[in-house]
Structures are given as structure tokens and as C-alpha cells.
Amino acid sequence: MLLPLLLLLGARPAAGEEEPSGGAACGPCQPALCPALPARGCALGRTRDACGCCWRCAARGALGEGEACGPGARCASGLECAPRPGRAGSGTPALALCVCKSHYPVCGSDGVTYPSACRLRAAALRAQRRGQRGPSQRRKGACEQGPSIVTPPKEIWNITGAQIYLSCEVMGIPTPVLTWNKIIRGQHGVQRLELLPGDRDNLAIQTRGGPEKHEVTGWVLISPLSKEDAGEYECHALNSKGEATASARLTVVNALHEIPLTQGNGAEL
């Protein structure tokens, strides 16, 4: 009586395994006996077999990211079938789509930031089909990049006694440090940079993070304006990957009629 019972237990699926199609029972999972995957990878990704043991290439009918899924339609490896509601009042029924299981950006070995691990995997498969070495995941999160100027400061014309501000928006990974300089030019180019705010009573610097992640916005506020404030102001961004600069000129006059009409294009009054 004991021997038949042991044989019966050995034929039952292991914990977490499912019955394969056709009614055949799953035996104990032995990964060493699983067939090898193609050397160039699987065009549609990989998925577990019906017993949940061996990896195999997803079938031709496996669905890609963003495709509608449902009973009998399996999403490719790394994807899951998730419901997506229809538009209210449109009569469109709710849909289920294949979406990536990871919802965070990843940094590839090629230095490119991918929106998800699924996008990186797709890029790697495309490269493999061309006979090239595809990117692998270097780490979670976006790749490091040097600063770039998103919104540079603008040229400004205004009168003495007024209040003005220059603004600058930069981004980079890691988040850059933003500083302001006043460029003092001589006959032979740049003579020196004056780090602001210095000891000026009428000038203030303000910086805050945003509006997007890894972005910084900074302002120079000058009030009241004087003739000595005229000149070129530089926005300087720096992180471990590099630096970037952008500058704009501030012109100060005594009366509004001294401002040329042509300065209305791209200049602030």
C-alpha cells in the first residue's frame, strides 16, 4: 500500500506549479533537464512552461506591450495583463492590456535611460536579431547625465528704479547646483566673473528644485535698478558629469523712450 501512494505523490505538481494542457501531470521541477534557449534569445521574450518549471520562448501568439489581452492570450515575459477602463460615456468596454511589471526607468549599459525594463529588453532583442550585442541593465533609475539649460535667461531692458528678475531652468542627473555670475568684460574678452549676490543690497538670489525631477530653477532679483546693474548675467549649472552655462544682457536706461522699439522682440521691459 505504501509504494503506490509514493508513486502517486511523485506525479503531483510541485508547489506553485500548474497542470499542463492535455491532462498530463507535472513531475518535480528539475531545471538541469530543461532544454536550452536559443543563443540569440527569444524574439518575443521568454515565459515559463505549463508546469511553471522550464523557461521557453514565448509562442508566436504571445502579446507585446500595449496589446489587448484576455483569457487564452498570454503576455510575453516581463509583462502582465492589466485592466484598462474605457472612456466614460463612450460605450467602449473596459480593456485589458499587456503592461510592463516594472514601472520605473532603468539605466542601460549603453548609457541610455529606458522608461522600463521591458523597453530595455525589447532593445536588447532587436540588437540580438541584428547580430549585435544588446544592452543590459546597469541599474534602476535614470542614467547620469551632464547639466543642460532647459530655459535660459532672457535679455532685459528697463529703467532705473524698476524691479526686474532673470530666471534660468536647468536639469541633469545628479541634480545640478545652480549659481549666478556677472560677467565683467574687458577689451580682450572676459576679464572676470563676479559671483552673485556678493555684497549688493539691491540684489537677491533664489533657487528651488523643479518643476520636474532633477531640475533646478534659479532667479536673480534686482530692485531698485541702477545704471551699475547693467551688464551680462550668467547662469551656471554644475554636477559630477559636467557643466553648462547661459547668459543674457541687462540694459538699464533713464527713461522708457530710450528703449528701442526693436527690443520688444525677445526682450523684457
mmCIF file of C-alpha atoms in Angstrom:
data_model
loop_
_atom_site.group_PDB
_atom_site.id
_atom_site.type_symbol
_atom_site.label_atom_id
_atom_site.label_comp_id
_atom_site.label_asym_id
_atom_site.label_seq_id
_atom_site.Cartn_x
_atom_site.Cartn_y
_atom_site.Cartn_z
ATOM 1 C CA MET A 1 0.000 0.000 0.000
ATOM 2 C CA LEU A 2 2.893 2.374 0.725
ATOM 3 C CA LEU A 3 4.599 2.082 -2.727
ATOM 4 C CA PRO A 4 1.546 3.105 -4.847
ATOM 5 C CA LEU A 5 0.990 6.069 -2.531
ATOM 6 C CA LEU A 6 4.574 7.316 -3.014
ATOM 7 C CA LEU A 7 4.293 6.947 -6.797
ATOM 8 C CA LEU A 8 1.059 8.947 -6.752
ATOM 9 C CA LEU A 9 2.642 11.766 -4.723
ATOM 10 C CA GLY A 10 5.669 11.900 -7.042
ATOM 11 C CA ALA A 11 3.408 12.525 -10.022
ATOM 12 C CA ARG A 12 1.641 15.536 -8.428
ATOM 13 C CA PRO A 13 2.709 19.048 -9.419
ATOM 14 C CA ALA A 14 5.252 20.738 -7.184
ATOM 15 C CA ALA A 15 4.156 23.711 -5.077
ATOM 16 C CA GLY A 16 3.369 26.697 -7.292
ATOM 17 C CA GLU A 17 3.172 24.589 -10.471
ATOM 18 C CA GLU A 18 0.110 24.183 -12.641
ATOM 19 C CA GLU A 19 -1.329 21.272 -14.552
ATOM 20 C CA PRO A 20 -0.170 21.278 -18.180
ATOM 21 C CA SER A 21 -2.639 21.200 -21.011
ATOM 22 C CA GLY A 22 -3.837 17.804 -22.147
ATOM 23 C CA GLY A 23 -4.301 16.498 -18.605
ATOM 24 C CA ALA A 24 -0.677 15.285 -18.143
ATOM 25 C CA ALA A 25 0.645 15.712 -14.603
ATOM 26 C CA CYS A 26 3.706 17.814 -13.733
ATOM 27 C CA GLY A 27 6.525 15.998 -12.017
ATOM 28 C CA PRO A 28 9.163 17.511 -9.719
ATOM 29 C CA CYS A 29 10.861 20.527 -11.305
ATOM 30 C CA GLN A 30 14.418 19.668 -12.426
ATOM 31 C CA PRO A 31 15.921 22.817 -14.067
ATOM 32 C CA ALA A 32 19.034 20.864 -15.112
ATOM 33 C CA LEU A 33 16.884 18.850 -17.521
ATOM 34 C CA CYS A 34 15.263 21.910 -19.147
ATOM 35 C CA PRO A 35 16.104 22.471 -22.837
ATOM 36 C CA ALA A 36 18.450 25.367 -23.608
ATOM 37 C CA LEU A 37 17.075 28.603 -25.040
ATOM 38 C CA PRO A 38 18.359 29.866 -28.426
ATOM 39 C CA ALA A 39 21.782 31.535 -28.254
ATOM 40 C CA ARG A 40 20.378 34.746 -29.787
ATOM 41 C CA GLY A 41 17.495 34.926 -27.344
ATOM 42 C CA CYS A 42 13.753 34.786 -27.904
ATOM 43 C CA ALA A 43 12.166 37.251 -30.320
ATOM 44 C CA LEU A 44 9.067 37.646 -28.146
ATOM 45 C CA GLY A 45 10.714 37.151 -24.783
ATOM 46 C CA ARG A 46 10.594 34.060 -22.601
ATOM 47 C CA THR A 47 7.929 32.507 -20.420
ATOM 48 C CA ARG A 48 7.592 29.507 -18.094
ATOM 49 C CA ASP A 49 6.204 26.241 -19.410
ATOM 50 C CA ALA A 50 2.795 24.929 -18.371
ATOM 51 C CA CYS A 51 4.301 23.339 -15.253
ATOM 52 C CA GLY A 52 5.954 26.592 -14.215
ATOM 53 C CA CYS A 53 9.398 24.989 -14.287
ATOM 54 C CA CYS A 54 11.399 25.473 -17.506
ATOM 55 C CA TRP A 55 11.917 28.696 -19.402
ATOM 56 C CA ARG A 56 10.868 28.583 -23.049
ATOM 57 C CA CYS A 57 10.486 31.120 -25.836
ATOM 58 C CA ALA A 58 7.118 32.844 -25.840
ATOM 59 C CA ALA A 59 4.891 31.460 -28.558
ATOM 60 C CA ARG A 60 4.247 33.408 -31.755
ATOM 61 C CA GLY A 61 0.885 34.355 -30.281
ATOM 62 C CA ALA A 62 2.419 35.904 -27.135
ATOM 63 C CA LEU A 63 1.394 39.531 -26.850
ATOM 64 C CA GLY A 64 3.664 42.555 -26.668
ATOM 65 C CA GLU A 65 3.434 45.685 -24.530
ATOM 66 C CA GLY A 66 0.246 47.676 -25.146
ATOM 67 C CA GLU A 67 -1.609 44.826 -26.908
ATOM 68 C CA ALA A 68 -5.065 43.764 -25.754
ATOM 69 C CA CYS A 69 -5.047 40.567 -23.719
ATOM 70 C CA GLY A 70 -7.517 38.243 -22.034
ATOM 71 C CA PRO A 71 -8.315 34.579 -21.465
ATOM 72 C CA GLY A 72 -6.199 32.375 -23.715
ATOM 73 C CA ALA A 73 -3.896 35.241 -24.775
ATOM 74 C CA ARG A 74 -0.637 35.237 -22.816
ATOM 75 C CA CYS A 75 1.563 38.327 -22.489
ATOM 76 C CA ALA A 76 5.279 37.958 -23.208
ATOM 77 C CA SER A 77 7.865 37.665 -20.428
ATOM 78 C CA GLY A 78 8.066 40.654 -18.091
ATOM 79 C CA LEU A 79 4.513 41.748 -18.971
ATOM 80 C CA GLU A 80 1.226 41.239 -17.193
ATOM 81 C CA CYS A 81 -2.388 41.541 -18.293
ATOM 82 C CA ALA A 82 -3.890 44.579 -16.536
ATOM 83 C CA PRO A 83 -7.383 46.107 -16.929
ATOM 84 C CA ARG A 84 -7.730 49.490 -18.591
ATOM 85 C CA PRO A 85 -11.080 51.282 -18.235
ATOM 86 C CA GLY A 86 -12.956 52.514 -21.289
ATOM 87 C CA ARG A 87 -13.752 56.185 -21.748
ATOM 88 C CA ALA A 88 -16.738 57.327 -19.725
ATOM 89 C CA GLY A 89 -19.897 57.762 -21.802
ATOM 90 C CA SER A 90 -18.281 56.414 -24.960
ATOM 91 C CA GLY A 91 -19.803 52.960 -24.717
ATOM 92 C CA THR A 92 -16.318 51.486 -25.088
ATOM 93 C CA PRO A 93 -15.985 48.388 -22.897
ATOM 94 C CA ALA A 94 -13.127 48.075 -20.438
ATOM 95 C CA LEU A 95 -9.983 46.557 -21.974
ATOM 96 C CA ALA A 96 -7.088 44.595 -20.572
ATOM 97 C CA LEU A 97 -3.649 45.373 -21.959
ATOM 98 C CA CYS A 98 -0.216 43.814 -21.602
ATOM 99 C CA VAL A 99 1.805 46.188 -19.428
ATOM 100 C CA CYS A 100 5.291 46.014 -18.005
ATOM 101 C CA LYS A 101 5.561 44.647 -14.489
ATOM 102 C CA SER A 102 8.253 47.232 -13.665
ATOM 103 C CA HIS A 103 7.061 50.839 -13.537
ATOM 104 C CA TYR A 104 10.377 52.640 -13.092
ATOM 105 C CA PRO A 105 13.099 53.809 -15.506
ATOM 106 C CA VAL A 106 16.312 51.812 -15.812
ATOM 107 C CA CYS A 107 19.797 52.722 -16.992
ATOM 108 C CA GLY A 108 21.162 50.514 -19.766
ATOM 109 C CA SER A 109 24.786 49.515 -20.282
ATOM 110 C CA ASP A 110 24.692 51.701 -23.420
ATOM 111 C CA GLY A 111 24.169 54.809 -21.273
ATOM 112 C CA VAL A 112 20.548 55.207 -22.399
ATOM 113 C CA THR A 113 17.686 55.662 -19.925
ATOM 114 C CA TYR A 114 14.753 53.353 -20.742
ATOM 115 C CA PRO A 115 11.218 54.007 -19.390
ATOM 116 C CA SER A 116 11.040 50.431 -18.081
ATOM 117 C CA ALA A 117 12.939 47.148 -18.001
ATOM 118 C CA CYS A 118 10.598 45.906 -20.748
ATOM 119 C CA ARG A 119 11.720 48.647 -23.131
ATOM 120 C CA LEU A 120 15.345 47.812 -22.414
ATOM 121 C CA ARG A 121 14.668 44.105 -23.009
ATOM 122 C CA ALA A 122 12.987 44.914 -26.332
ATOM 123 C CA ALA A 123 16.013 46.996 -27.401
ATOM 124 C CA ALA A 124 18.328 44.132 -26.470
ATOM 125 C CA LEU A 125 16.309 41.650 -28.541
ATOM 126 C CA ARG A 126 16.324 43.964 -31.565
ATOM 127 C CA ALA A 127 20.104 44.234 -31.307
ATOM 128 C CA GLN A 128 20.473 40.457 -30.994
ATOM 129 C CA ARG A 129 18.402 39.886 -34.119
ATOM 130 C CA ARG A 130 20.857 42.162 -35.972
ATOM 131 C CA GLY A 131 23.725 40.048 -34.674
ATOM 132 C CA GLN A 132 24.837 42.755 -32.246
ATOM 133 C CA ARG A 133 25.324 42.745 -28.502
ATOM 134 C CA GLY A 134 22.286 44.263 -26.852
ATOM 135 C CA PRO A 135 22.258 46.499 -23.761
ATOM 136 C CA SER A 136 21.855 45.075 -20.291
ATOM 137 C CA GLN A 137 20.509 46.771 -17.176
ATOM 138 C CA ARG A 138 23.183 48.739 -15.358
ATOM 139 C CA ARG A 139 20.976 49.894 -12.503
ATOM 140 C CA LYS A 140 17.476 51.019 -11.593
ATOM 141 C CA GLY A 141 16.778 54.687 -12.201
ATOM 142 C CA ALA A 142 17.875 57.079 -14.922
ATOM 143 C CA CYS A 143 21.459 57.215 -16.205
ATOM 144 C CA GLU A 144 23.719 60.042 -15.099
ATOM 145 C CA GLN A 145 23.948 62.983 -17.487
ATOM 146 C CA GLY A 146 25.609 66.357 -17.533
ATOM 147 C CA PRO A 147 23.645 69.578 -16.990
ATOM 148 C CA SER A 148 21.630 71.130 -19.796
ATOM 149 C CA ILE A 149 19.887 74.506 -19.932
ATOM 150 C CA VAL A 150 16.132 73.978 -20.259
ATOM 151 C CA THR A 151 15.129 77.668 -20.159
ATOM 152 C CA PRO A 152 17.916 80.271 -20.461
ATOM 153 C CA PRO A 153 17.650 83.817 -19.066
ATOM 154 C CA LYS A 154 16.216 86.445 -21.414
ATOM 155 C CA GLU A 155 17.567 89.833 -22.424
ATOM 156 C CA ILE A 156 16.025 92.664 -20.400
ATOM 157 C CA TRP A 157 15.711 96.425 -20.977
ATOM 158 C CA ASN A 158 14.324 98.577 -18.172
ATOM 159 C CA ILE A 159 14.597 101.952 -16.476
ATOM 160 C CA THR A 160 16.417 102.981 -13.296
ATOM 161 C CA GLY A 161 14.376 102.460 -10.136
ATOM 162 C CA ALA A 162 12.428 99.496 -11.596
ATOM 163 C CA GLN A 163 12.395 95.918 -10.341
ATOM 164 C CA ILE A 164 13.480 93.045 -12.609
ATOM 165 C CA TYR A 165 14.356 89.384 -12.362
ATOM 166 C CA LEU A 166 16.253 86.964 -14.562
ATOM 167 C CA SER A 167 15.376 83.277 -14.453
ATOM 168 C CA CYS A 168 17.121 80.091 -15.546
ATOM 169 C CA GLU A 169 15.989 76.450 -15.515
ATOM 170 C CA VAL A 170 18.492 73.581 -15.755
ATOM 171 C CA MET A 171 18.409 69.799 -15.497
ATOM 172 C CA GLY A 172 20.892 66.963 -15.048
ATOM 173 C CA ILE A 173 21.498 63.701 -13.173
ATOM 174 C CA PRO A 174 22.602 64.120 -10.408
ATOM 175 C CA THR A 175 20.591 67.316 -9.926
ATOM 176 C CA PRO A 176 22.919 70.241 -10.780
ATOM 177 C CA VAL A 177 23.999 73.052 -8.478
ATOM 178 C CA LEU A 178 22.950 76.399 -9.991
ATOM 179 C CA THR A 179 24.886 79.640 -9.412
ATOM 180 C CA TRP A 180 24.840 83.124 -10.957
ATOM 181 C CA ASN A 181 27.740 85.303 -12.108
ATOM 182 C CA LYS A 182 28.010 88.783 -13.523
ATOM 183 C CA ILE A 183 30.418 88.828 -16.449
ATOM 184 C CA ILE A 184 32.794 91.775 -16.414
ATOM 185 C CA ARG A 185 34.236 92.092 -19.920
ATOM 186 C CA GLY A 186 37.329 93.991 -20.880
ATOM 187 C CA GLN A 187 38.893 94.797 -24.242
ATOM 188 C CA HIS A 188 40.270 91.275 -24.612
ATOM 189 C CA GLY A 189 37.191 89.217 -23.769
ATOM 190 C CA VAL A 190 36.118 88.068 -20.331
ATOM 191 C CA GLN A 191 38.040 89.884 -17.643
ATOM 192 C CA ARG A 192 36.463 88.284 -14.564
ATOM 193 C CA LEU A 193 33.313 86.678 -13.138
ATOM 194 C CA GLU A 194 31.623 88.211 -10.126
ATOM 195 C CA LEU A 195 29.838 85.534 -8.079
ATOM 196 C CA LEU A 196 26.398 86.795 -7.086
ATOM 197 C CA PRO A 197 24.846 88.070 -4.877
ATOM 198 C CA GLY A 198 28.121 89.417 -3.489
ATOM 199 C CA ASP A 199 27.644 92.368 -1.125
ATOM 200 C CA ARG A 200 24.900 94.107 -3.130
ATOM 201 C CA ASP A 201 21.958 95.346 -1.076
ATOM 202 C CA ASN A 202 19.586 95.554 -4.075
ATOM 203 C CA LEU A 203 20.230 92.028 -5.423
ATOM 204 C CA ALA A 204 18.940 88.660 -4.179
ATOM 205 C CA ILE A 205 19.330 85.064 -5.427
ATOM 206 C CA GLN A 206 16.661 82.398 -5.059
ATOM 207 C CA THR A 207 16.830 78.723 -6.109
ATOM 208 C CA ARG A 208 14.350 75.854 -5.853
ATOM 209 C CA GLY A 209 14.050 72.318 -7.164
ATOM 210 C CA GLY A 210 11.711 71.562 -10.061
ATOM 211 C CA PRO A 211 9.420 71.825 -11.809
ATOM 212 C CA GLU A 212 10.462 68.308 -12.898
ATOM 213 C CA LYS A 213 12.643 65.742 -11.169
ATOM 214 C CA HIS A 214 16.386 66.521 -11.447
ATOM 215 C CA GLU A 215 15.583 70.109 -12.498
ATOM 216 C CA VAL A 216 16.544 73.334 -10.722
ATOM 217 C CA THR A 217 15.173 76.841 -11.312
ATOM 218 C CA GLY A 218 17.003 79.959 -10.156
ATOM 219 C CA TRP A 219 16.253 83.687 -10.135
ATOM 220 C CA VAL A 220 18.189 86.926 -9.803
ATOM 221 C CA LEU A 221 16.016 89.733 -8.362
ATOM 222 C CA ILE A 222 17.284 93.312 -8.641
ATOM 223 C CA SER A 223 15.351 96.178 -7.001
ATOM 224 C CA PRO A 224 15.734 99.073 -7.426
ATOM 225 C CA LEU A 225 17.681 99.080 -10.689
ATOM 226 C CA SER A 226 20.660 101.373 -11.111
ATOM 227 C CA LYS A 227 22.997 102.055 -14.007
ATOM 228 C CA GLU A 228 25.691 99.983 -12.232
ATOM 229 C CA ASP A 229 23.487 96.875 -12.532
ATOM 230 C CA ALA A 230 23.694 96.884 -16.330
ATOM 231 C CA GLY A 231 25.762 94.105 -17.862
ATOM 232 C CA GLU A 232 25.787 90.399 -18.734
ATOM 233 C CA TYR A 233 24.477 87.836 -16.244
ATOM 234 C CA GLU A 234 25.418 84.169 -16.454
ATOM 235 C CA CYS A 235 23.500 81.114 -15.222
ATOM 236 C CA HIS A 236 25.984 78.308 -14.374
ATOM 237 C CA ALA A 237 24.981 74.659 -13.743
ATOM 238 C CA LEU A 238 27.393 72.026 -12.407
ATOM 239 C CA ASN A 239 27.237 68.344 -11.456
ATOM 240 C CA SER A 240 29.629 65.376 -11.410
ATOM 241 C CA LYS A 241 29.125 64.786 -15.156
ATOM 242 C CA GLY A 242 29.890 68.288 -16.417
ATOM 243 C CA GLU A 243 28.684 71.881 -16.563
ATOM 244 C CA ALA A 244 26.559 74.202 -18.716
ATOM 245 C CA THR A 245 26.096 77.968 -18.921
ATOM 246 C CA ALA A 246 23.740 80.502 -20.482
ATOM 247 C CA SER A 247 23.796 84.278 -20.247
ATOM 248 C CA ALA A 248 21.667 87.333 -21.013
ATOM 249 C CA ARG A 249 22.283 91.078 -21.053
ATOM 250 C CA LEU A 250 20.576 93.610 -18.809
ATOM 251 C CA THR A 251 20.401 97.155 -20.207
ATOM 252 C CA VAL A 252 19.394 99.989 -17.873
ATOM 253 C CA VAL A 253 18.241 103.396 -19.221
ATOM 254 C CA ASN A 254 16.889 106.574 -17.609
ATOM 255 C CA ALA A 255 13.528 106.758 -19.406
ATOM 256 C CA LEU A 256 11.205 104.446 -21.387
ATOM 257 C CA HIS A 257 11.605 106.439 -24.615
ATOM 258 C CA GLU A 258 15.284 105.414 -24.629
ATOM 259 C CA ILE A 259 14.357 101.772 -25.204
ATOM 260 C CA PRO A 260 14.365 100.998 -28.965
ATOM 261 C CA LEU A 261 11.172 99.518 -30.353
ATOM 262 C CA THR A 262 13.185 96.650 -31.855
ATOM 263 C CA GLN A 263 13.960 95.425 -28.342
ATOM 264 C CA GLY A 264 10.343 94.337 -27.928
ATOM 265 C CA ASN A 265 11.265 91.112 -29.772
ATOM 266 C CA GLY A 266 12.701 88.714 -27.179
ATOM 267 C CA ALA A 267 13.410 91.383 -24.556
ATOM 268 C CA GLU A 268 11.517 92.044 -21.346
ATOM 269 C CA LEU A 269 10.520 95.521 -20.316
#
